[in-house]
Coordinates of C-alpha atoms and ligand atoms in Angstrom, one line a residue:
M1 CA 0.0 0.0 0.0
A2 CA 1.2 3.5 -0.8
E3 CA 2.9 5.4 2.0
P4 CA 0.3 7.8 3.5
I5 CA 0.3 11.5 4.2
A6 CA -0.5 12.0 7.9
I7 CA -2.6 14.9 9.0
V8 CA -2.3 15.9 12.7
G9 CA -5.7 17.3 13.7
G10 CA -9.2 17.0 12.3
G11 CA -10.1 20.7 12.6
I12 CA -11.5 22.4 9.5
G13 CA -8.0 23.2 8.2
G14 CA -7.0 19.5 8.5
L15 CA -10.1 18.2 6.9
S16 CA -9.8 20.7 4.0
A17 CA -6.1 19.6 3.4
A18 CA -7.2 15.9 3.6
I19 CA -9.9 16.5 0.9
H20 CA -7.5 18.2 -1.5
L21 CA -4.9 15.6 -1.1
A22 CA -7.2 12.6 -1.4
A23 CA -8.8 14.3 -4.5
A24 CA -5.3 14.3 -6.0
G25 CA -5.1 10.6 -5.4
E26 CA -3.0 10.5 -2.2
R27 CA -3.6 8.1 0.6
V28 CA -4.4 10.2 3.7
I29 CA -4.9 9.5 7.4
V30 CA -6.2 12.1 9.7
F31 CA -5.3 11.8 13.4
E32 CA -7.7 13.6 15.8
Q33 CA -7.1 13.6 19.5
N34 CA -10.8 14.3 20.4
A35 CA -13.6 11.8 19.9
Q36 CA -15.0 13.9 17.0
V37 CA -13.6 16.0 14.2
G38 CA -14.1 19.8 13.8
G39 CA -11.8 21.2 16.5
K40 CA -13.0 24.7 17.5
M41 CA -16.1 24.0 15.4
S42 CA -18.0 21.7 17.7
E43 CA -21.5 21.2 19.1
L44 CA -23.2 20.3 22.4
R45 CA -26.5 18.4 22.7
A46 CA -28.3 18.2 26.0
E47 CA -32.0 17.8 27.1
G48 CA -33.5 18.5 23.7
F49 CA -31.1 21.5 23.0
R50 CA -28.3 21.8 20.4
W51 CA -25.7 24.5 20.5
D52 CA -22.8 25.2 18.2
T53 CA -20.0 25.8 20.8
G54 CA -17.5 27.6 18.4
P55 CA -18.0 29.5 15.2
S56 CA -21.5 31.0 14.6
V57 CA -21.0 33.5 11.8
I58 CA -20.2 31.9 8.5
T59 CA -19.2 34.1 5.5
M60 CA -17.5 33.5 2.1
P61 CA -19.7 30.6 0.9
H62 CA -17.7 30.5 -2.4
V63 CA -14.8 29.1 -0.4
F64 CA -16.8 26.0 0.7
E65 CA -18.3 25.6 -2.8
A66 CA -14.7 25.7 -4.3
L67 CA -13.6 23.0 -1.8
F68 CA -16.3 20.6 -2.9
A69 CA -15.8 21.5 -6.5
A70 CA -12.0 20.7 -6.1
A71 CA -13.1 17.1 -5.3
G72 CA -15.5 17.0 -8.3
K73 CA -18.6 17.4 -6.0
R74 CA -21.5 19.8 -5.6
M75 CA -21.6 21.4 -2.2
A76 CA -25.4 21.4 -2.4
D77 CA -25.3 17.5 -2.1
Y78 CA -23.5 17.8 1.3
L79 CA -24.3 21.2 2.8
T80 CA -26.9 23.9 2.6
L81 CA -25.9 27.4 3.5
L82 CA -28.9 29.6 4.1
P83 CA -28.5 33.4 3.9
A84 CA -29.1 35.1 7.3
E85 CA -31.3 38.3 7.4
P86 CA -30.7 40.5 9.2
L87 CA -27.0 39.8 9.1
T88 CA -26.8 41.0 12.7
R89 CA -29.1 43.0 15.0
Y90 CA -27.1 45.7 16.9
F91 CA -28.4 47.1 20.2
Y92 CA -26.9 50.3 21.6
R93 CA -27.1 51.6 25.1
D94 CA -29.1 54.7 24.0
G95 CA -31.9 52.5 22.8
T96 CA -30.9 52.5 19.1
V97 CA -31.5 49.2 17.3
L98 CA -30.0 48.7 13.9
D99 CA -30.5 45.6 11.7
A100 CA -27.4 45.3 9.5
T101 CA -28.6 44.0 6.2
R102 CA -27.5 43.5 2.6
D103 CA -30.9 45.1 1.6
L104 CA -29.4 48.5 0.7
P105 CA -32.7 50.5 0.7
R106 CA -33.5 49.1 4.2
M107 CA -30.0 49.8 5.4
I108 CA -30.0 53.3 4.1
A109 CA -33.4 54.0 5.7
Q110 CA -32.0 53.0 9.1
I111 CA -28.8 55.1 8.6
E112 CA -30.9 58.1 7.7
Q113 CA -32.6 57.8 11.1
I114 CA -29.3 57.7 12.9
E115 CA -27.2 60.3 10.9
R116 CA -28.5 61.5 7.5
R117 CA -25.0 62.6 6.4
D118 CA -23.6 59.1 6.8
V119 CA -25.6 57.5 3.9
E120 CA -23.0 58.6 1.4
G121 CA -20.2 57.7 3.7
Y122 CA -21.6 54.2 4.3
L123 CA -21.9 53.6 0.6
A124 CA -18.4 54.9 0.0
Y125 CA -17.2 52.5 2.8
L126 CA -18.8 49.6 1.1
A127 CA -17.0 50.5 -2.2
Y128 CA -13.7 51.0 -0.3
A129 CA -14.0 47.6 1.4
A130 CA -14.9 45.9 -1.9
R131 CA -11.8 47.5 -3.4
L132 CA -9.6 46.2 -0.6
H133 CA -10.9 42.7 -1.3
R134 CA -10.1 43.0 -5.0
I135 CA -6.6 44.3 -4.3
T136 CA -5.6 42.1 -1.4
G137 CA -7.6 38.9 -2.2
E138 CA -5.1 37.3 -4.5
V139 CA -2.0 38.2 -2.6
F140 CA -3.1 37.8 1.0
I141 CA -6.1 35.5 1.1
Y142 CA -6.7 33.1 -1.7
D143 CA -3.1 32.1 -2.7
T144 CA 0.2 30.9 -1.2
P145 CA 1.7 33.3 1.4
P146 CA 2.8 36.7 0.1
T147 CA 6.4 37.2 -1.2
P148 CA 8.1 40.2 -2.6
A149 CA 7.5 38.7 -6.1
S150 CA 3.8 38.3 -5.5
L151 CA 3.6 41.9 -4.2
F152 CA 5.1 43.2 -7.4
K153 CA 2.2 41.7 -9.3
V154 CA -0.1 44.3 -7.6
P155 CA -0.2 47.4 -9.8
L156 CA 1.4 50.4 -8.1
R157 CA -1.9 52.3 -8.1
D158 CA -3.5 49.5 -6.2
A159 CA -0.6 48.9 -3.9
L160 CA -0.9 52.5 -2.7
R161 CA -4.5 51.8 -1.7
V162 CA -3.9 48.8 0.6
D163 CA -4.3 51.2 3.5
A164 CA -2.0 49.4 5.9
M165 CA -0.6 52.5 7.6
R166 CA -3.6 53.7 9.6
S167 CA -5.9 51.8 11.9
M168 CA -9.2 50.3 10.9
D169 CA -10.9 52.8 13.2
A170 CA -9.1 55.8 11.6
A171 CA -10.3 54.7 8.2
I172 CA -13.8 54.1 9.4
R173 CA -13.9 57.6 10.9
S174 CA -13.0 59.1 7.5
F175 CA -16.2 57.6 6.1
V176 CA -18.9 57.9 8.8
R177 CA -19.5 60.3 11.7
S178 CA -22.1 58.3 13.8
P179 CA -20.5 56.6 16.8
H180 CA -23.1 53.8 16.2
L181 CA -21.9 53.1 12.7
R182 CA -18.2 53.5 13.7
Q183 CA -18.7 50.8 16.4
L184 CA -20.6 48.5 14.0
L185 CA -17.9 48.7 11.3
G186 CA -15.0 48.5 13.8
R187 CA -16.4 45.3 15.3
F188 CA -15.3 43.4 12.2
A189 CA -11.8 43.5 13.7
T190 CA -13.0 40.9 16.2
Y191 CA -13.6 38.4 13.3
V192 CA -9.8 37.9 13.4
G193 CA -9.5 38.5 17.2
A194 CA -8.0 42.0 16.7
S195 CA -8.7 45.5 18.0
P196 CA -10.1 48.1 15.5
Y197 CA -7.9 50.7 17.2
R198 CA -4.7 48.8 16.4
A199 CA -5.4 46.5 13.4
P200 CA -4.4 48.0 10.0
A201 CA -7.2 49.6 8.0
T202 CA -6.6 46.8 5.3
L203 CA -8.7 44.6 7.6
N204 CA -11.8 46.6 6.6
V205 CA -11.9 44.0 3.9
I206 CA -13.9 42.0 6.4
G207 CA -16.6 44.6 6.2
H208 CA -16.9 43.7 2.5
V209 CA -17.0 40.0 3.2
E210 CA -20.0 40.4 5.6
L211 CA -21.9 43.5 4.4
N212 CA -21.6 42.9 0.7
G213 CA -21.1 39.1 0.7
G214 CA -23.5 38.1 3.5
V215 CA -23.7 35.8 6.5
Y216 CA -24.8 32.2 6.1
Y217 CA -26.2 29.6 8.4
P218 CA -25.6 26.0 7.6
R219 CA -28.9 24.0 7.8
G220 CA -28.6 21.7 10.8
G221 CA -26.1 24.0 12.6
V222 CA -22.6 25.4 11.9
Y223 CA -21.3 21.9 12.9
A224 CA -22.9 20.6 9.7
I225 CA -19.8 22.1 7.9
A226 CA -17.5 19.7 9.8
R227 CA -19.8 16.9 9.3
A228 CA -20.1 17.5 5.5
M229 CA -16.3 17.8 5.2
A230 CA -15.7 14.6 7.1
R231 CA -18.3 12.8 4.9
L232 CA -16.6 14.0 1.7
A233 CA -13.2 13.1 3.0
T234 CA -14.3 9.6 3.9
E235 CA -15.9 9.2 0.5
L236 CA -12.6 10.1 -1.1
G237 CA -10.9 7.3 0.9
V238 CA -9.5 9.4 3.8
E239 CA -9.1 7.4 7.0
I240 CA -10.1 9.5 10.0
R241 CA -8.9 8.1 13.3
T242 CA -10.5 9.9 16.2
S243 CA -9.4 9.7 19.9
C244 CA -6.0 9.4 18.5
A245 CA -3.4 12.0 19.6
V246 CA -0.2 12.3 17.8
E247 CA 2.7 12.3 20.3
R248 CA 5.6 13.1 18.1
I249 CA 6.3 14.1 14.5
L250 CA 9.3 12.0 13.5
V251 CA 12.2 13.5 11.7
K252 CA 15.2 11.9 10.0
N253 CA 17.9 13.9 8.3
R254 CA 15.9 17.1 8.6
R255 CA 13.0 15.3 6.7
V256 CA 9.7 14.2 8.1
S257 CA 9.6 10.4 8.4
G258 CA 6.3 9.7 10.1
V259 CA 4.3 10.2 13.3
Q260 CA 4.2 8.5 16.7
V261 CA 0.7 7.6 17.9
G262 CA -0.1 5.6 21.1
G263 CA 3.7 4.8 21.4
E264 CA 3.7 3.3 17.9
R265 CA 5.7 4.7 15.0
M266 CA 4.0 5.0 11.7
S267 CA 5.9 6.1 8.6
A268 CA 4.5 8.9 6.4
K269 CA 5.8 10.5 3.3
A270 CA 4.6 13.9 4.5
V271 CA 2.8 15.5 7.5
V272 CA 0.3 18.3 7.5
A273 CA -0.1 19.8 11.0
N274 CA -3.4 21.3 11.7
V275 CA -2.2 22.0 15.3
D276 CA -1.1 25.4 16.5
V277 CA 2.3 26.0 14.7
A278 CA 3.9 27.1 18.0
T279 CA 2.8 23.9 19.6
V280 CA 4.2 21.8 16.8
Y281 CA 7.6 23.4 17.3
E282 CA 7.5 23.4 21.0
K283 CA 6.0 19.9 21.7
L284 CA 5.7 17.7 18.6
L285 CA 9.0 18.1 16.8
P286 CA 12.2 16.7 18.2
A287 CA 14.2 19.5 19.8
E288 CA 17.2 19.0 17.5
A289 CA 15.0 19.6 14.4
V290 CA 13.8 23.0 15.7
N291 CA 15.4 26.3 15.0
A292 CA 15.6 27.9 18.4
A293 CA 15.2 31.5 17.1
R294 CA 12.1 30.5 15.2
L295 CA 10.6 28.8 18.3
R296 CA 11.3 31.9 20.4
R297 CA 9.6 34.1 17.8
L298 CA 6.6 31.9 17.6
L299 CA 6.2 31.8 21.4
R300 CA 6.7 35.6 21.7
A301 CA 4.1 36.5 19.1
E302 CA 1.1 38.4 20.4
P303 CA -2.0 36.0 20.3
S304 CA -5.4 37.1 19.0
C305 CA -8.0 37.5 21.7
S306 CA -9.8 34.5 23.2
G307 CA -13.5 34.2 24.1
Y308 CA -15.7 33.3 27.0
V309 CA -18.8 31.3 26.0
L310 CA -22.1 30.7 27.9
L311 CA -24.5 28.2 26.5
L312 CA -28.0 28.8 27.9
S313 CA -31.3 26.9 27.8
V314 CA -33.7 29.9 27.9
Q315 CA -37.4 29.8 28.7
G316 CA -39.7 31.6 26.4
A317 CA -39.4 33.2 22.9
H318 CA -37.6 36.6 22.8
E319 CA -39.2 38.4 19.9
R320 CA -36.9 41.4 20.2
L321 CA -33.9 39.2 19.3
A322 CA -32.8 37.9 15.9
H323 CA -30.6 34.9 15.1
H324 CA -27.4 37.1 15.5
N325 CA -27.4 39.9 18.1
V326 CA -24.8 42.3 19.4
F327 CA -25.2 44.3 22.6
F328 CA -22.6 47.0 22.5
T329 CA -20.7 48.5 25.4
D330 CA -20.6 52.3 25.2
D331 CA -16.9 52.4 25.7
Y332 CA -15.5 50.2 22.9
R333 CA -11.9 51.6 23.3
A334 CA -11.8 50.6 27.0
E335 CA -13.0 47.1 26.0
F336 CA -10.0 46.5 23.7
A337 CA -7.6 48.2 26.1
D338 CA -8.7 45.8 28.8
I339 CA -8.1 42.8 26.4
F340 CA -4.9 43.8 24.7
E341 CA -3.1 46.2 27.0
R342 CA -4.2 45.1 30.4
G343 CA -4.8 41.4 29.6
V344 CA -8.0 41.3 31.7
T345 CA -11.6 40.6 30.9
P346 CA -13.4 43.8 29.9
S347 CA -15.1 45.6 32.8
D348 CA -18.0 46.4 30.5
P349 CA -18.1 43.9 27.7
T350 CA -19.9 43.9 24.4
V351 CA -22.1 40.8 24.3
Y352 CA -22.9 38.6 21.3
V353 CA -25.9 36.3 21.4
A354 CA -26.6 33.8 18.7
I355 CA -29.9 31.9 18.8
T356 CA -29.9 29.2 16.1
S357 CA -33.4 28.0 17.2
K358 CA -34.7 31.2 15.5
S359 CA -33.6 29.5 12.2
D360 CA -33.7 25.8 13.2
P361 CA -36.6 25.3 15.6
E362 CA -35.4 21.7 16.3
D363 CA -32.4 23.2 18.2
A364 CA -34.6 23.8 21.2
P365 CA -37.8 22.3 22.7
A366 CA -41.0 24.2 22.0
G367 CA -41.3 27.5 23.9
M368 CA -37.6 27.6 24.6
E369 CA -34.4 29.0 23.0
N370 CA -30.8 27.9 22.8
W371 CA -28.6 31.0 23.5
F372 CA -24.9 31.0 22.6
V373 CA -23.4 34.0 24.4
L374 CA -19.9 35.0 23.4
V375 CA -17.8 37.8 24.8
N376 CA -14.2 38.8 24.0
A377 CA -11.6 37.7 26.5
P378 CA -7.9 38.1 26.7
A379 CA -5.6 35.3 25.7
L380 CA -4.6 33.1 28.7
S381 CA -1.8 34.7 30.9
E382 CA -0.8 34.7 34.5
R383 CA -2.8 38.0 34.8
Y384 CA -6.2 36.2 34.9
D385 CA -7.2 33.0 36.7
W386 CA -10.2 31.5 35.0
T387 CA -10.8 28.8 37.6
R388 CA -11.2 31.6 40.2
D389 CA -12.7 34.4 38.1
A390 CA -15.2 32.8 35.6
P391 CA -18.3 33.0 37.9
R392 CA -17.7 36.8 38.3
Y393 CA -17.3 37.3 34.6
R394 CA -20.5 35.3 33.9
D395 CA -22.4 37.6 36.2
R396 CA -20.9 40.7 34.5
V397 CA -21.9 39.4 31.1
L398 CA -25.5 38.8 32.3
A399 CA -25.5 42.3 33.9
A400 CA -24.4 43.8 30.6
L401 CA -27.5 42.2 28.9
A402 CA -29.7 43.4 31.7
K403 CA -28.7 47.0 30.8
F404 CA -30.8 46.4 27.6
G405 CA -33.7 45.0 29.6
I406 CA -32.7 41.4 28.5
V407 CA -33.0 39.1 31.6
P408 CA -33.3 35.6 30.3
H409 CA -35.0 33.0 32.4
I410 CA -32.2 30.4 32.4
R411 CA -33.2 26.7 32.9
A412 CA -29.7 25.3 32.4
E413 CA -26.2 26.6 31.5
Y414 CA -22.8 25.5 30.4
Q415 CA -19.6 27.6 30.0
L416 CA -16.4 27.4 28.0
T417 CA -13.6 29.6 29.3
P418 CA -10.4 30.4 27.3
A419 CA -8.7 27.6 29.4
D420 CA -11.3 25.1 28.2
I421 CA -10.8 26.2 24.6
A422 CA -7.0 25.7 25.0
R423 CA -7.5 22.3 26.5
L424 CA -10.1 21.0 24.0
T425 CA -8.5 22.2 20.8
G426 CA -4.8 22.8 21.6
A427 CA -5.1 26.5 20.9
R428 CA -2.1 28.2 22.4
R429 CA -3.2 30.6 25.2
G430 CA -6.8 29.9 24.1
A431 CA -6.4 32.3 21.1
L432 CA -9.4 31.9 18.8
Y433 CA -7.6 33.1 15.6
G434 CA -3.9 32.3 16.0
T435 CA -1.5 35.2 16.3
S436 CA -2.9 38.7 16.5
S437 CA -3.6 40.8 13.4
N438 CA -2.9 44.0 15.3
T439 CA 0.0 45.2 13.2
P440 CA 0.5 45.9 9.4
L441 CA 3.2 43.2 9.3
A442 CA 1.0 40.4 10.7
A443 CA 0.1 39.0 7.3
F444 CA 3.8 38.7 6.5
L445 CA 4.9 37.3 9.8
R446 CA 2.3 34.6 9.9
P447 CA 3.9 31.1 9.6
H448 CA 4.2 29.8 6.0
N449 CA 2.2 26.7 5.1
R450 CA 5.5 24.9 4.2
A451 CA 7.8 24.4 7.2
R452 CA 11.2 26.1 6.6
D453 CA 13.4 23.8 8.6
V454 CA 11.9 20.4 8.2
R455 CA 11.2 19.0 4.7
G456 CA 7.9 17.2 4.2
L457 CA 6.1 19.2 7.0
Y458 CA 3.2 21.6 6.1
F459 CA 0.8 23.7 8.2
A460 CA -2.9 24.0 7.6
G461 CA -5.0 26.0 10.1
G462 CA -5.7 29.3 11.8
T463 CA -2.2 29.9 13.0
A464 CA -0.7 29.6 9.5
H465 CA -1.4 31.6 6.3
P466 CA -3.9 33.1 5.6
G467 CA -5.1 33.1 9.2
G468 CA -8.1 32.2 11.4
G469 CA -11.8 32.0 10.8
V470 CA -13.6 29.1 9.2
P471 CA -13.3 30.2 5.5
M472 CA -9.7 31.2 6.0
V473 CA -8.7 27.8 7.5
T474 CA -10.5 26.1 4.7
L475 CA -8.3 28.0 2.3
S476 CA -5.3 27.3 4.5
G477 CA -5.9 23.5 4.0
G478 CA -6.0 24.1 0.2
V479 CA -2.7 26.1 0.2
A480 CA -0.9 23.5 2.3
A481 CA -2.1 20.7 0.0
R482 CA -1.1 22.6 -3.1
L483 CA 2.4 23.2 -1.8
L484 CA 2.7 19.5 -0.7
L485 CA 1.5 18.2 -4.0
A486 CA 3.8 20.6 -5.9
D487 CA 6.7 19.1 -3.9
L488 CA 5.6 15.7 -5.0
G489 CA 5.5 16.9 -8.6
K490 CA 1.7 17.0 -8.7
R491 CA -0.9 19.7 -9.3
A492 CA -3.9 20.4 -7.2
Q493 CA -7.1 22.3 -7.8
V494 CA -7.2 25.0 -5.2
P495 CA -10.1 27.3 -4.3
T496 CA -9.8 30.6 -6.2
Q497 CA -11.4 34.0 -5.7
A498 CA -15.1 34.1 -6.6
Ligands
FAD501 C1 -15.9 30.4 20.6 C2 -15.4 30.6 19.2 C3 -16.1 31.4 18.3 C4 -15.6 31.5 17.0 N1 -16.4 32.2 16.1 C5 -16.1 32.2 14.8 C6 -17.1 32.7 13.8 O1 -18.2 33.1 14.2 N2 -16.7 32.6 12.5 C7 -15.5 32.1 12.1 O2 -15.3 32.0 10.9 N3 -14.6 31.6 13.0 C8 -14.9 31.6 14.3 N4 -14.1 31.0 15.2 C9 -12.7 30.6 14.8 C10 -12.8 29.3 14.0 O3 -13.5 28.4 14.8 C11 -11.3 28.8 13.9 O4 -10.5 29.8 13.2 C12 -11.3 27.5 13.1 O5 -12.3 26.6 13.4 C13 -9.9 26.9 13.4 O6 -9.7 25.7 12.6 P1 -8.3 25.0 12.5 O7 -8.4 24.1 11.4 O8 -7.3 26.0 12.5 O9 -8.0 24.2 13.8 P2 -8.8 23.8 15.2 O10 -10.2 24.0 15.1 O11 -8.0 24.4 16.3 O12 -8.5 22.2 15.1 C14 -7.2 21.7 15.5 C15 -7.5 20.2 15.8 O13 -6.3 19.6 16.1 C16 -6.5 18.6 17.1 N5 -5.2 18.3 17.7 C17 -4.4 19.2 18.4 N6 -3.3 18.5 18.8 C18 -3.4 17.3 18.3 C19 -2.5 16.1 18.4 N7 -1.4 16.2 19.0 N8 -2.9 15.0 17.8 C20 -4.1 14.9 17.1 N9 -5.0 16.0 17.1 C21 -4.6 17.1 17.6 C22 -7.5 19.4 18.0 O14 -8.1 18.5 18.9 C23 -8.4 20.0 17.0 O15 -9.4 19.2 16.6 C24 -14.5 30.9 16.6 C25 -13.7 30.1 17.5 C26 -14.2 29.9 18.7 C27 -13.5 29.0 19.7

């Protein structure tokens, strides 16, 4: 039998790489330490309720379509992505409620109520964000990591408009005056775990992805994406071994030779690590194969933020709420200063509530709702002790909701702290999106999908290029597979820009 390619981790990046490799005729084995695949994308079922416990906002449907197409399949036969409307319902402390929508006349009518002069600014922002997507897509998102050569492909006129030298917030301020709209547009920084006051304005590209491209809800829950990918991988012949942690990545003469699982050595012609890159260097590779300076750099890199999650069984139907809801703090700057400068939980957090039972009534018993409550939290550090402080943060989150008159009648609850996220998925310091995107150089410093010091080792996932978030890690798996196949002298079909 042909020597296999071993994939360490059955998260979305690992599954995506497995699909591309198997579609190119390779023998692939995925090793996943947990009892189920999906990694940060996971679900919990209890007493008639179902919650997605990780991602809840799915964007860029073309990325998933391209993945299935790369394997010669139609996504519609595996997965249904339903457009969400409104995209998100935003609640502000002064009583303003705004439904972000792709329906432009409706969006404009709402902006007119808040600040008439911002209508033009908002439309100009949408065009600006779409331009950022056009300019940056090929170099930073959809292809192999940026190099000086790939940057030279960008026409000078466009390169000057990448807008990396001011913050997201500074750019947003140049388009709109209303503090409400500024906060709404700045929130997209959190989609990569960054701060709008520090992240480069280039990341306003996320505004394009959501406001022009839309938000989608997979029928059956976000976890349906992991399930669909695992099914496709299995059909392509991928062997998925769950409850199977890789203990070591074996290296001989600076080349990967296999993996060690359950004390047994298994040879592999290549390894794709879906695990946090820093963890691979720190814990899975033999010390003599690791470049010490690279390891130090990886361990020193600022992580993206983490999150604190409450899963609530809630009595009654809350008509004021949509599927996706955001309850804003009135001091957004202080929230990010708490997270990134002080390394503590925000004293007055913005609260996100997703209720999938609004779209999928089977997710909760009749007359009840399944609330997924997420608030930003700092990455794990010695400055915050979750075992001691989680109950206090839980009360603060519910108190923040109460400021909007939202006092849910909770029948049962579960929580996930950053420490739980780190333990369950191997995320270093519990970071949701790998290293932070808070500097203009972040896209260049992010680890490459092909390891530099060990031949035959590749990275797919949120800590490698092009970064975190479900569509991005799906692309990451495609890029890792493409590089690996190229090294084997083969070609792969890789998702391209829609
Ligand atoms: C609470 C939360 C909310 C989020 N919200 C969103 C959102 O709304 N939209 C969005 O797009 N993204 C969101 N994200 C981010 C998104 O979930 C991640 O970027 C993405 O799922 C990461 O996928 P990945 O492939 O990089 O790896 P992971 O999901 O981290 O998977 C890595 C896998 O490797 C396994 N593993 C680790 N070590 C080993 C080992 N030694 N042997 C075998 N297996 C191992 C782990 O168990 C895990 O299954 C959210 C994440 C969280 C936690």
